[in-house]
Short mmCIF file of C-alpha atoms in Angstrom, two decimals:
data_model
loop_
_atom_site.label_atom_id
_atom_site.label_comp_id
_atom_site.label_asym_id
_atom_site.label_seq_id
_atom_site.Cartn_x
_atom_site.Cartn_y
_atom_site.Cartn_z
CA MET X 1 0.00 0.00 0.00
CA VAL X 2 1.09 3.52 -0.73
CA CYS X 3 -0.32 6.55 1.06
CA LEU X 4 -0.52 10.14 -0.09
CA GLY X 5 2.08 11.19 2.48
CA CYS X 6 4.60 8.72 1.08
CA LEU X 7 3.89 9.97 -2.43
CA VAL X 8 4.49 13.55 -1.35
CA ASP X 9 7.83 12.48 0.15
CA LEU X 10 8.82 11.21 -3.30
CA VAL X 11 8.88 14.78 -4.65
CA ASP X 12 12.56 15.02 -3.71
CA LEU X 13 13.35 11.85 -5.60
CA VAL X 14 11.52 12.35 -8.88
CA ASP X 15 10.59 15.31 -11.04
CA LEU X 16 7.06 16.71 -11.08
CA VAL X 17 5.99 14.96 -14.28
CA GLY X 18 7.21 11.63 -12.94
CA LEU X 19 5.38 12.21 -9.67
CA VAL X 20 2.11 13.06 -11.42
CA TYR X 21 2.46 9.95 -13.56
CA LEU X 22 3.24 7.84 -10.47
CA VAL X 23 0.20 9.18 -8.60
CA TYR X 24 -1.98 8.53 -11.64
CA LEU X 25 -0.77 4.93 -11.88
CA VAL X 26 -1.26 4.32 -8.18
CA TYR X 27 -4.80 5.72 -8.32
CA LEU X 28 -5.58 3.45 -11.24
CA VAL X 29 -4.54 0.42 -9.25
CA TYR X 30 -6.42 1.62 -6.11
CA LEU X 31 -3.46 1.20 -3.81
CA VAL X 32 -3.72 4.61 -2.19
CA ASP X 33 -4.52 5.04 1.47
CA LEU X 34 -5.06 8.46 2.94
CA VAL X 35 -2.37 7.98 5.58
CA CYS X 36 -0.12 5.12 6.59
CA LEU X 37 1.27 4.48 10.06
CA VAL X 38 4.73 5.77 9.16
CA CYS X 39 3.36 9.08 7.89
CA LEU X 40 1.02 9.38 10.86
CA VAL X 41 3.91 8.96 13.32
CA ASP X 42 6.00 11.41 11.30
CA LEU X 43 3.15 13.94 11.38
CA VAL X 44 2.76 13.63 15.16
CA ILE X 45 6.50 14.02 15.77
CA SER X 46 6.78 17.05 13.49
CA SER X 47 3.72 18.64 15.12
CA ILE X 48 5.20 18.21 18.59
CA SER X 49 8.55 19.64 17.54
CA PHE X 50 6.82 22.60 15.85
CA VAL X 51 4.86 23.37 19.03
CA ASN X 52 8.02 23.10 21.15
CA ARG X 53 9.95 25.43 18.83
CA ARG X 54 7.11 27.95 18.86
CA GLU X 55 6.87 27.83 22.66
CA LYS X 56 10.62 28.45 22.97
CA LYS X 57 10.37 31.47 20.65
CA VAL X 58 7.45 32.95 22.59
CA ASN X 59 9.20 32.39 25.91
CA ALA X 60 12.40 33.94 24.57
CA ARG X 61 10.48 37.04 23.51
CA LYS X 62 8.90 37.34 26.94
CA GLY X 63 12.23 36.78 28.67
CA LYS X 64 11.09 33.57 30.32
CA SER X 65 12.85 30.27 30.48
CA SER X 66 11.56 27.29 28.56
CA MET X 67 10.83 25.43 31.79
CA PHE X 68 7.24 24.89 32.80
CA LYS X 69 5.65 27.47 35.05
CA PRO X 70 4.85 26.32 38.57
CA ALA X 71 1.18 25.71 39.14
CA CYS X 72 -0.80 28.26 41.11
CA PRO X 73 -1.85 27.03 44.54
CA PRO X 74 -5.52 26.22 45.03
CA PRO X 75 -7.63 29.03 46.52
CA TRP X 76 -7.89 27.36 49.94
CA LEU X 77 -4.06 27.26 50.21
CA ALA X 78 -3.45 30.75 48.86
CA PRO X 79 -2.56 33.34 51.51
CA SER X 80 -5.53 35.46 52.40
CA ARG X 81 -5.37 39.22 52.17
CA PRO X 82 -5.57 41.27 55.38
CA SER X 83 -8.74 42.99 54.17
CA ASP X 84 -10.46 39.61 53.82
CA THR X 85 -9.61 38.54 57.37
CA ALA X 86 -10.79 41.89 58.79
CA ASP X 87 -14.14 41.47 57.04
CA ARG X 88 -14.57 37.97 58.43
CA LYS X 89 -13.89 39.01 62.05
CA SER X 90 -16.47 41.80 62.07
#
């Protein structure tokens, strides 16, 4: 089986006319899948690396490190403001 992703990867190996002819032949034989497992894994890996690169660029612009931010404490553990405690006592 050949998938469309694998055929697109062949662009580097053959010229455009050869690729069009190859796609036409494969369609005639009905051996085309939309996506194969290899292309699906490649797509997931490239998506993750793209997101990581974009996050690094955004963090670099903001002057932050690429490490994850610490989570905010839940409201019941957050320190209360003095005005809140004064309202509760009265």
